mmCIF file of C-alpha atoms in Angstrom:
data_model
loop_
_atom_site.group_PDB
_atom_site.id
_atom_site.type_symbol
_atom_site.label_atom_id
_atom_site.label_comp_id
_atom_site.label_asym_id
_atom_site.label_seq_id
_atom_site.Cartn_x
_atom_site.Cartn_y
_atom_site.Cartn_z
ATOM 1 C CA ILE A 732 9.186 1.415 -14.652
ATOM 2 C CA HIS A 733 10.702 4.174 -12.498
ATOM 3 C CA ASP A 734 13.750 2.067 -11.609
ATOM 4 C CA PHE A 735 14.164 0.109 -14.835
ATOM 5 C CA ASP A 736 16.584 2.427 -16.672
ATOM 6 C CA ILE A 737 18.714 3.275 -13.637
ATOM 7 C CA ASN A 738 22.251 2.054 -14.302
ATOM 8 C CA ASP A 739 22.941 0.544 -10.875
ATOM 9 C CA GLY A 740 23.763 -3.071 -11.748
ATOM 10 C CA VAL A 741 20.393 -4.364 -10.577
ATOM 11 C CA GLU A 742 18.394 -6.849 -12.660
ATOM 12 C CA ARG A 743 14.650 -6.269 -12.376
ATOM 13 C CA TYR A 744 11.770 -8.540 -13.352
ATOM 14 C CA TYR A 745 8.038 -7.923 -13.414
ATOM 15 C CA VAL A 746 5.761 -10.852 -12.623
ATOM 16 C CA VAL A 747 2.430 -11.093 -14.440
ATOM 17 C CA ASN A 748 -0.514 -13.027 -13.057
ATOM 18 C CA GLY A 749 -2.285 -14.202 -16.186
ATOM 19 C CA SER A 750 -1.488 -13.727 -19.846
ATOM 20 C CA VAL A 751 1.779 -11.954 -20.634
ATOM 21 C CA GLU A 752 0.464 -11.251 -24.138
ATOM 22 C CA LYS A 753 -2.480 -9.251 -22.835
ATOM 23 C CA ILE A 754 -0.343 -6.735 -20.949
ATOM 24 C CA LYS A 755 2.830 -6.554 -23.025
ATOM 25 C CA ASP A 756 1.756 -3.284 -24.666
ATOM 26 C CA LYS A 757 2.214 -1.576 -21.287
ATOM 27 C CA PHE A 758 5.974 -2.152 -21.558
ATOM 28 C CA THR A 759 8.768 -1.185 -23.943
ATOM 29 C CA PRO A 760 10.411 -3.921 -26.049
ATOM 30 C CA GLU A 761 13.398 -3.913 -23.685
ATOM 31 C CA GLN A 762 11.186 -4.164 -20.574
ATOM 32 C CA ARG A 763 9.282 -7.099 -22.106
ATOM 33 C CA LYS A 764 12.448 -9.189 -21.868
ATOM 34 C CA HIS A 765 12.094 -8.891 -18.088
ATOM 35 C CA ILE A 766 8.482 -10.062 -17.733
ATOM 36 C CA LEU A 767 7.850 -13.376 -15.968
ATOM 37 C CA ALA A 768 4.656 -15.417 -15.886
ATOM 38 C CA PHE A 769 3.449 -16.104 -12.350
ATOM 39 C CA ARG A 770 4.451 -19.580 -11.080
ATOM 40 C CA SER A 771 6.443 -20.305 -14.231
ATOM 41 C CA SER A 772 9.711 -22.209 -13.826
ATOM 42 C CA LYS A 773 11.657 -19.015 -14.429
ATOM 43 C CA HIS A 774 9.616 -17.175 -11.813
ATOM 44 C CA LYS A 775 10.458 -19.862 -9.247
ATOM 45 C CA LEU A 776 14.165 -19.708 -10.038
ATOM 46 C CA MET A 777 14.258 -15.903 -10.030
ATOM 47 C CA TYR A 778 12.356 -15.801 -6.742
ATOM 48 C CA LEU A 779 14.958 -17.949 -5.018
ATOM 49 C CA LYS A 780 17.778 -15.815 -6.434
ATOM 50 C CA ALA A 781 16.156 -12.457 -5.678
ATOM 51 C CA GLU A 782 17.480 -10.061 -3.061
ATOM 52 C CA ARG A 783 14.278 -8.001 -3.035
ATOM 53 C CA ILE A 784 10.676 -9.055 -3.626
ATOM 54 C CA ILE A 785 8.196 -6.195 -4.044
ATOM 55 C CA THR A 786 4.510 -7.042 -3.770
ATOM 56 C CA ALA A 787 1.300 -5.031 -4.064
ATOM 57 C CA PHE A 788 -0.681 -7.672 -2.130
ATOM 58 C CA ILE A 789 0.581 -9.099 1.118
ATOM 59 C CA GLU A 790 -1.021 -12.577 1.047
ATOM 60 C CA LYS A 791 1.626 -15.149 0.136
ATOM 61 C CA GLU A 792 -0.386 -16.655 -2.708
ATOM 62 C CA ASN A 793 -0.065 -13.314 -4.515
ATOM 63 C CA TYR A 794 3.736 -13.226 -4.634
ATOM 64 C CA LEU A 795 5.075 -16.673 -3.693
ATOM 65 C CA PRO A 796 5.494 -18.881 -6.816
ATOM 66 C CA PHE A 797 5.481 -22.128 -4.809
ATOM 67 C CA TYR A 798 2.477 -23.873 -3.304
ATOM 68 C CA ASN A 799 2.413 -24.250 0.476
ATOM 69 C CA ASP A 800 3.223 -27.969 0.410
ATOM 70 C CA ILE A 801 6.227 -27.422 -1.873
ATOM 71 C CA TYR A 802 7.847 -24.268 -0.524
ATOM 72 C CA PRO A 803 9.205 -25.844 2.706
ATOM 73 C CA HIS A 804 11.604 -27.860 0.525
ATOM 74 C CA TYR A 805 13.083 -24.656 -0.930
ATOM 75 C CA ILE A 806 12.681 -22.110 1.844
ATOM 76 C CA ASP A 807 16.308 -22.308 2.972
ATOM 77 C CA LEU A 808 17.431 -21.280 -0.521
ATOM 78 C CA PHE A 809 15.695 -17.892 -0.276
ATOM 79 C CA CYS A 810 17.762 -15.179 1.399
ATOM 80 C CA GLY A 811 15.959 -12.103 0.112
ATOM 81 C CA TYR A 812 13.652 -9.542 1.668
ATOM 82 C CA VAL A 813 9.970 -8.968 0.927
ATOM 83 C CA TYR A 814 8.591 -5.430 0.741
ATOM 84 C CA TYR A 815 4.900 -4.610 0.752
ATOM 85 C CA LEU A 816 4.195 -1.780 -1.661
ATOM 86 C CA GLN A 817 0.857 -0.847 -0.101
ATOM 87 C CA HIS A 818 -1.686 0.351 -2.644
ATOM 88 C CA GLY A 819 -3.954 1.740 0.060
ATOM 89 C CA VAL A 820 -4.005 2.997 3.638
ATOM 90 C CA LEU A 821 -4.855 0.289 6.171
ATOM 91 C CA HIS A 822 -7.765 1.407 8.322
ATOM 92 C CA ALA A 823 -9.644 -1.881 8.703
ATOM 93 C CA HIS A 824 -8.904 -3.380 12.122
ATOM 94 C CA LEU A 825 -6.955 -6.515 11.174
ATOM 95 C CA PRO A 826 -4.152 -7.130 13.706
ATOM 96 C CA TRP A 827 -4.525 -10.916 13.357
ATOM 97 C CA LYS A 828 -3.676 -10.562 9.661
ATOM 98 C CA TYR A 829 -1.389 -7.556 9.314
ATOM 99 C CA SER A 830 0.617 -7.475 12.551
ATOM 100 C CA TYR A 831 4.367 -7.652 12.042
ATOM 101 C CA ASP A 832 4.630 -11.162 13.527
ATOM 102 C CA ARG A 833 2.007 -12.471 11.063
ATOM 103 C CA LEU A 834 3.800 -11.298 7.918
ATOM 104 C CA ASP A 835 6.925 -12.356 6.074
ATOM 105 C CA VAL A 836 7.883 -8.799 5.223
ATOM 106 C CA SER A 837 10.938 -6.718 5.948
ATOM 107 C CA GLY A 838 9.379 -3.391 5.068
ATOM 108 C CA GLU A 839 6.105 -1.717 4.191
ATOM 109 C CA VAL A 840 5.253 1.516 2.426
ATOM 110 C CA ILE A 841 3.133 3.993 4.404
ATOM 111 C CA SER A 842 1.672 7.342 3.392
ATOM 112 C CA THR A 843 0.328 8.988 6.540
ATOM 113 C CA ASN A 844 1.226 10.116 10.025
ATOM 114 C CA TYR A 845 -1.674 8.021 11.276
ATOM 115 C CA GLU A 846 -0.081 4.848 9.868
ATOM 116 C CA ALA A 847 3.275 5.608 11.461
ATOM 117 C CA GLU A 848 1.550 5.578 14.842
ATOM 118 C CA ASN A 849 -0.950 2.789 14.133
ATOM 119 C CA PHE A 850 1.600 0.321 12.735
ATOM 120 C CA THR A 851 4.062 0.745 15.586
ATOM 121 C CA GLU A 852 1.552 0.866 18.467
ATOM 122 C CA ASN A 853 -1.172 -1.566 17.319
ATOM 123 C CA TYR A 854 0.554 -3.767 14.717
ATOM 124 C CA PHE A 855 3.978 -3.905 16.428
ATOM 125 C CA PHE A 856 6.100 -2.883 13.451
ATOM 126 C CA PRO A 857 9.547 -1.570 14.280
ATOM 127 C CA ASP A 858 9.871 1.963 12.991
ATOM 128 C CA SER A 859 12.765 0.822 10.785
ATOM 129 C CA ALA A 860 10.375 -1.428 8.810
ATOM 130 C CA LEU A 861 8.193 1.502 7.735
ATOM 131 C CA ILE A 862 9.081 3.134 4.420
ATOM 132 C CA LYS A 863 7.735 6.653 4.910
ATOM 133 C CA SER A 864 7.508 7.505 1.244
ATOM 134 C CA LYS A 865 3.767 7.628 0.425
ATOM 135 C CA MET A 866 2.256 5.443 -2.272
ATOM 136 C CA PRO A 867 3.844 5.932 -5.713
ATOM 137 C CA ARG A 868 0.552 6.984 -7.292
ATOM 138 C CA TYR A 869 0.585 10.188 -5.240
ATOM 139 C CA ASP A 870 3.461 11.361 -7.441
ATOM 140 C CA PHE A 871 0.774 11.766 -10.108
ATOM 141 C CA VAL A 872 -1.938 13.436 -8.015
ATOM 142 C CA ASP A 873 -1.998 17.216 -8.200
ATOM 143 C CA CYS A 874 -3.193 18.536 -4.843
ATOM 144 C CA ASN A 875 -3.634 21.981 -6.345
ATOM 145 C CA ALA A 876 -5.799 20.815 -9.242
ATOM 146 C CA ARG A 877 -9.226 22.420 -9.306
ATOM 147 C CA ALA A 878 -12.190 20.061 -9.207
ATOM 148 C CA GLN A 879 -14.888 20.237 -11.846
ATOM 149 C CA ASP A 880 -17.914 21.901 -10.308
ATOM 150 C CA GLY A 881 -20.866 19.562 -10.086
ATOM 151 C CA LEU A 882 -18.980 16.276 -10.454
ATOM 152 C CA ILE A 883 -19.516 13.546 -7.825
ATOM 153 C CA LEU A 884 -17.794 10.161 -7.627
ATOM 154 C CA PHE A 885 -19.466 7.212 -5.904
ATOM 155 C CA ALA A 886 -16.964 4.366 -5.437
ATOM 156 C CA PRO A 887 -17.861 1.662 -2.909
ATOM 157 C CA SER A 888 -15.549 -1.207 -2.009
ATOM 158 C CA TRP A 889 -16.153 -4.911 -2.617
ATOM 159 C CA ARG A 890 -17.619 -7.432 -0.164
ATOM 160 C CA LYS A 891 -15.952 -10.730 0.598
ATOM 161 C CA TYR A 892 -19.291 -12.330 1.431
ATOM 162 C CA LEU A 893 -20.664 -11.614 -2.063
ATOM 163 C CA ILE A 894 -17.885 -13.186 -4.146
ATOM 164 C CA THR A 895 -15.545 -16.173 -3.760
ATOM 165 C CA HIS A 896 -11.762 -16.107 -4.105
ATOM 166 C CA LYS A 897 -10.589 -18.981 -6.315
ATOM 167 C CA GLY A 898 -6.905 -18.500 -5.531
ATOM 168 C CA GLU A 899 -4.148 -17.166 -7.780
ATOM 169 C CA GLY A 900 -6.006 -13.887 -8.161
ATOM 170 C CA GLY A 901 -9.257 -15.316 -9.596
ATOM 171 C CA TRP A 902 -12.816 -14.690 -8.411
ATOM 172 C CA SER A 903 -16.057 -16.657 -8.726
ATOM 173 C CA ALA A 904 -19.262 -14.588 -8.887
ATOM 174 C CA ASP A 905 -22.605 -15.485 -7.310
ATOM 175 C CA ARG A 906 -25.120 -13.267 -9.117
ATOM 176 C CA ASP A 907 -28.199 -14.466 -7.215
ATOM 177 C CA LYS A 908 -26.578 -13.768 -3.855
ATOM 178 C CA PHE A 909 -25.376 -10.387 -5.106
ATOM 179 C CA ILE A 910 -28.683 -9.052 -6.451
ATOM 180 C CA ASN A 911 -30.495 -10.149 -3.270
ATOM 181 C CA SER A 912 -28.027 -8.372 -0.978
ATOM 182 C CA ASP A 913 -28.628 -5.113 0.897
ATOM 183 C CA TYR A 914 -25.441 -3.832 -0.735
ATOM 184 C CA PHE A 915 -26.924 -4.145 -4.227
ATOM 185 C CA LYS A 916 -30.535 -3.253 -3.455
ATOM 186 C CA LYS A 917 -29.762 -0.036 -1.557
ATOM 187 C CA THR A 918 -27.046 1.013 -4.004
ATOM 188 C CA GLN A 919 -29.386 0.471 -6.955
ATOM 189 C CA ASP A 920 -32.140 2.349 -5.092
ATOM 190 C CA PHE A 921 -29.859 5.345 -4.511
ATOM 191 C CA LEU A 922 -28.632 5.535 -8.112
ATOM 192 C CA ASN A 923 -32.204 5.589 -9.476
ATOM 193 C CA SER A 924 -33.921 7.478 -6.679
ATOM 194 C CA ASP A 925 -36.115 10.549 -7.237
ATOM 195 C CA ALA A 926 -34.246 12.259 -4.392
ATOM 196 C CA LEU A 927 -30.894 11.922 -6.149
ATOM 197 C CA ALA A 928 -32.372 12.909 -9.516
ATOM 198 C CA LYS A 929 -33.851 16.071 -7.970
ATOM 199 C CA LEU A 930 -30.612 16.941 -6.160
ATOM 200 C CA LEU A 931 -28.535 16.575 -9.320
ATOM 201 C CA GLU A 932 -31.005 18.459 -11.523
ATOM 202 C CA GLU A 933 -31.486 21.379 -9.141
ATOM 203 C CA ASN A 934 -27.738 21.835 -8.677
ATOM 204 C CA ASP A 935 -26.698 21.018 -12.261
ATOM 205 C CA MET A 936 -24.541 18.103 -11.086
ATOM 206 C CA THR A 937 -23.624 14.643 -12.357
ATOM 207 C CA LEU A 938 -22.669 11.490 -10.503
ATOM 208 C CA GLU A 939 -20.267 8.804 -11.718
ATOM 209 C CA PHE A 940 -20.438 5.306 -10.276
ATOM 210 C CA LYS A 941 -17.225 3.283 -10.033
ATOM 211 C CA LEU A 942 -17.379 -0.381 -9.059
ATOM 212 C CA HIS A 943 -14.410 -1.979 -7.326
ATOM 213 C CA PRO A 944 -12.419 -4.026 -9.906
ATOM 214 C CA ILE A 945 -13.220 -7.269 -8.070
ATOM 215 C CA PHE A 946 -16.929 -6.481 -8.514
ATOM 216 C CA SER A 947 -16.625 -5.613 -12.217
ATOM 217 C CA VAL A 948 -18.273 -8.990 -12.975
ATOM 218 C CA TYR A 949 -21.476 -7.519 -11.496
ATOM 219 C CA LYS A 950 -21.505 -4.329 -13.574
ATOM 220 C CA ASP A 951 -24.383 -5.427 -15.796
ATOM 221 C CA CYS A 952 -26.557 -6.089 -12.718
ATOM 222 C CA PHE A 953 -26.922 -2.333 -12.275
ATOM 223 C CA LYS A 954 -29.576 -0.628 -14.368
ATOM 224 C CA ILE A 955 -29.182 3.156 -14.320
ATOM 225 C CA ASN A 956 -32.172 5.216 -15.480
ATOM 226 C CA ASN A 957 -31.034 8.674 -14.390
ATOM 227 C CA PRO A 958 -29.457 10.639 -17.291
ATOM 228 C CA ARG A 959 -27.237 12.476 -14.799
ATOM 229 C CA VAL A 960 -25.788 9.202 -13.460
ATOM 230 C CA SER A 961 -23.291 7.047 -15.360
ATOM 231 C CA PHE A 962 -20.455 4.622 -14.838
ATOM 232 C CA ALA A 963 -17.182 6.386 -14.105
ATOM 233 C CA ALA A 964 -15.143 7.792 -16.948
ATOM 234 C CA ASP A 965 -11.380 7.495 -17.245
ATOM 235 C CA ARG A 966 -10.400 10.806 -15.696
ATOM 236 C CA PRO A 967 -8.049 12.143 -12.977
ATOM 237 C CA ILE A 968 -9.502 11.771 -9.492
ATOM 238 C CA SER A 969 -8.784 15.453 -8.930
ATOM 239 C CA ASP A 970 -11.714 16.233 -11.285
ATOM 240 C CA TYR A 971 -14.238 15.174 -8.640
ATOM 241 C CA LYS A 972 -15.710 17.730 -6.249
ATOM 242 C CA ILE A 973 -17.432 15.296 -3.854
ATOM 243 C CA PHE A 974 -16.640 11.664 -3.023
ATOM 244 C CA ILE A 975 -19.017 8.973 -1.727
ATOM 245 C CA THR A 976 -17.653 5.655 -0.453
ATOM 246 C CA ASP A 977 -17.912 3.134 2.385
ATOM 247 C CA TYR A 978 -14.861 1.665 4.132
ATOM 248 C CA SER A 979 -12.734 1.731 0.992
ATOM 249 C CA SER A 980 -9.199 3.030 1.462
ATOM 250 C CA PHE A 981 -9.842 4.950 -1.768
ATOM 251 C CA VAL A 982 -11.184 7.590 0.617
ATOM 252 C CA PHE A 983 -7.642 8.606 1.503
ATOM 253 C CA ASP A 984 -6.967 9.778 -2.051
ATOM 254 C CA PHE A 985 -9.727 12.332 -1.539
ATOM 255 C CA VAL A 986 -8.439 13.219 1.913
ATOM 256 C CA TYR A 987 -5.143 13.904 0.124
ATOM 257 C CA LEU A 988 -7.033 16.216 -2.272
ATOM 258 C CA ASN A 989 -9.038 17.864 0.549
ATOM 259 C CA ARG A 990 -12.352 16.958 -1.075
ATOM 260 C CA ALA A 991 -15.737 16.669 0.629
ATOM 261 C CA ILE A 992 -16.546 13.067 1.617
ATOM 262 C CA VAL A 993 -19.688 11.120 2.578
ATOM 263 C CA TYR A 994 -19.749 7.514 3.819
ATOM 264 C CA PHE A 995 -22.567 5.267 2.567
ATOM 265 C CA MET A 996 -22.934 1.880 4.281
ATOM 266 C CA PRO A 997 -26.023 0.068 2.950
ATOM 267 C CA ASP A 998 -24.966 -3.114 4.755
ATOM 268 C CA LEU A 999 -23.654 -1.810 8.066
ATOM 269 C CA LEU A 1000 -25.251 -4.730 9.946
ATOM 270 C CA GLN A 1001 -23.419 -7.297 7.803
ATOM 271 C CA PHE A 1002 -20.184 -5.343 8.209
ATOM 272 C CA LYS A 1003 -20.488 -5.274 12.008
ATOM 273 C CA SER A 1004 -21.230 -9.006 12.040
ATOM 274 C CA GLY A 1005 -17.803 -9.686 10.503
ATOM 275 C CA MET A 1006 -19.042 -11.025 7.165
ATOM 276 C CA ASN A 1007 -16.296 -9.091 5.375
ATOM 277 C CA ASP A 1008 -13.394 -10.515 7.448
ATOM 278 C CA TYR A 1009 -13.424 -7.608 9.902
ATOM 279 C CA ARG A 1010 -16.094 -5.700 11.808
ATOM 280 C CA GLU A 1011 -14.403 -2.504 12.907
ATOM 281 C CA LEU A 1012 -12.005 0.137 11.625
ATOM 282 C CA ASP A 1013 -8.842 1.589 13.105
ATOM 283 C CA ILE A 1014 -10.330 4.944 12.098
ATOM 284 C CA PRO A 1015 -13.979 4.420 13.096
ATOM 285 C CA PHE A 1016 -16.659 6.175 11.084
ATOM 286 C CA GLU A 1017 -17.374 8.627 13.906
ATOM 287 C CA LYS A 1018 -13.751 9.804 13.665
ATOM 288 C CA GLY A 1019 -13.680 9.731 9.853
ATOM 289 C CA PHE A 1020 -13.752 12.416 7.199
ATOM 290 C CA GLY A 1021 -17.456 12.705 6.485
ATOM 291 C CA GLU A 1022 -20.969 11.838 7.617
ATOM 292 C CA LEU A 1023 -21.999 8.170 7.885
ATOM 293 C CA THR A 1024 -25.238 7.361 6.030
ATOM 294 C CA GLN A 1025 -27.133 4.087 5.539
ATOM 295 C CA ASN A 1026 -29.925 4.856 3.088
ATOM 296 C CA THR A 1027 -30.869 7.125 0.192
ATOM 297 C CA THR A 1028 -32.562 9.770 2.348
ATOM 298 C CA GLU A 1029 -29.606 10.145 4.717
ATOM 299 C CA LEU A 1030 -27.121 10.188 1.848
ATOM 300 C CA CYS A 1031 -28.968 12.859 -0.140
ATOM 301 C CA ASP A 1032 -29.370 14.983 3.003
ATOM 302 C CA ALA A 1033 -25.613 14.768 3.616
ATOM 303 C CA LEU A 1034 -24.919 15.748 0.002
ATOM 304 C CA HIS A 1035 -27.261 18.734 0.358
ATOM 305 C CA ARG A 1036 -25.294 19.975 3.371
ATOM 306 C CA ILE A 1037 -22.048 19.814 1.397
ATOM 307 C CA ILE A 1038 -23.580 21.510 -1.655
ATOM 308 C CA ASP A 1039 -24.933 24.294 0.591
ATOM 309 C CA ASN A 1040 -21.339 24.750 1.786
ATOM 310 C CA SER A 1041 -20.183 25.491 -1.783
ATOM 311 C CA GLY A 1042 -19.267 21.840 -2.270
ATOM 312 C CA GLU A 1043 -16.580 21.979 0.403
ATOM 313 C CA ALA A 1044 -16.131 19.687 3.410
ATOM 314 C CA ILE A 1045 -17.981 20.871 6.500
ATOM 315 C CA SER A 1046 -16.671 20.985 10.057
ATOM 316 C CA PRO A 1047 -15.322 18.918 11.820
ATOM 317 C CA TYR A 1048 -14.371 16.846 8.761
ATOM 318 C CA ALA A 1049 -12.423 19.583 6.999
ATOM 319 C CA GLU A 1050 -10.092 19.950 9.996
ATOM 320 C CA ARG A 1051 -9.364 16.212 10.171
ATOM 321 C CA THR A 1052 -7.602 16.204 6.813
ATOM 322 C CA ASN A 1053 -4.933 18.643 8.003
ATOM 323 C CA SER A 1054 -1.526 17.019 8.561
ATOM 324 C CA PHE A 1055 -2.972 13.554 7.906
ATOM 325 C CA PHE A 1056 -0.472 12.770 5.158
ATOM 326 C CA LEU A 1057 3.278 12.765 5.612
ATOM 327 C CA ASP A 1058 3.648 15.553 3.041
ATOM 328 C CA THR A 1059 2.702 16.446 -0.518
ATOM 329 C CA GLU A 1060 6.149 16.039 -2.079
ATOM 330 C CA LYS A 1061 6.263 14.241 -5.452
ATOM 331 C CA ASN A 1062 9.244 11.959 -4.832
ATOM 332 C CA SER A 1063 7.624 8.792 -3.473
ATOM 333 C CA ARG A 1064 9.270 6.540 -6.069
ATOM 334 C CA ASP A 1065 12.712 7.973 -5.315
ATOM 335 C CA ARG A 1066 12.212 7.374 -1.588
ATOM 336 C CA ILE A 1067 11.151 3.768 -2.173
ATOM 337 C CA TYR A 1068 14.158 3.201 -4.431
ATOM 338 C CA GLU A 1069 16.505 4.532 -1.738
ATOM 339 C CA ALA A 1070 14.832 2.382 0.930
ATOM 340 C CA LEU A 1071 15.220 -0.751 -1.197
ATOM 341 C CA LYS A 1072 18.903 0.026 -1.788
#
């Protein structure tokens, strides 16, 4: 959308995974002429002609219109470059998946000083392949916005071991496995606990719970009885005073905002066993931006410490956010455009 109206002689197409009809209202009538259905004949032809492929997910099945057994017959016809428009900050330890020699990418967007070092030293990217622009969404995040007092966001990530990828962006739920997991049981316990209810009531606070989009199929499994707890509203992330998460890279949005953070890992044992593809982080919890908790008691105690500090991050976590991001300039989209040129 940022680049579409630039008069530079470039043809741009947007590829939709799923129904074009369902998303067409997000585009102007002129932009709709440039929408392609994923794996359609036109998508395949445009892919082979393209000079630049921009993808939000790095796995080939998310951007390559050909199946693996077909693409070798066409691979010599493609002379373009693939760019990974990261939608998060990589902090899961995944060198076997994301190292430069494992990817068919020419460039990757990064947002932080940490990534600049981590990608070159541990993932063997040449510095020239790193687009030091920050993620485009940070153009819309106001670092100076004042949080709403008393508003907490709880947004855990998804778990690979509790849902099955069907390919082409689809997911198959297993409700019995999900509701019997430590992830669900301890999360449900926290949301409805007397300790949380007392904390929220005594401090006149509310908590909003945001499921990862991949886990949206499990939303109705959660029964929330606390009137001060609800599913997340559609609001700017800058509204939230305190953020609770696990290993989600969503945490970096709140680092960007300098908000107080608590980690909640109800299934730390399963995580360390590698059930979620990886078992360690490039930024381990002990070097993270908040306390690590594993149950309701620990989590509420950590929240109390933040509330007693006027809702602000406590030391040493407050200091760790300084200079983490490249900058706070609002020109990420311009920088990406220049890099692609």
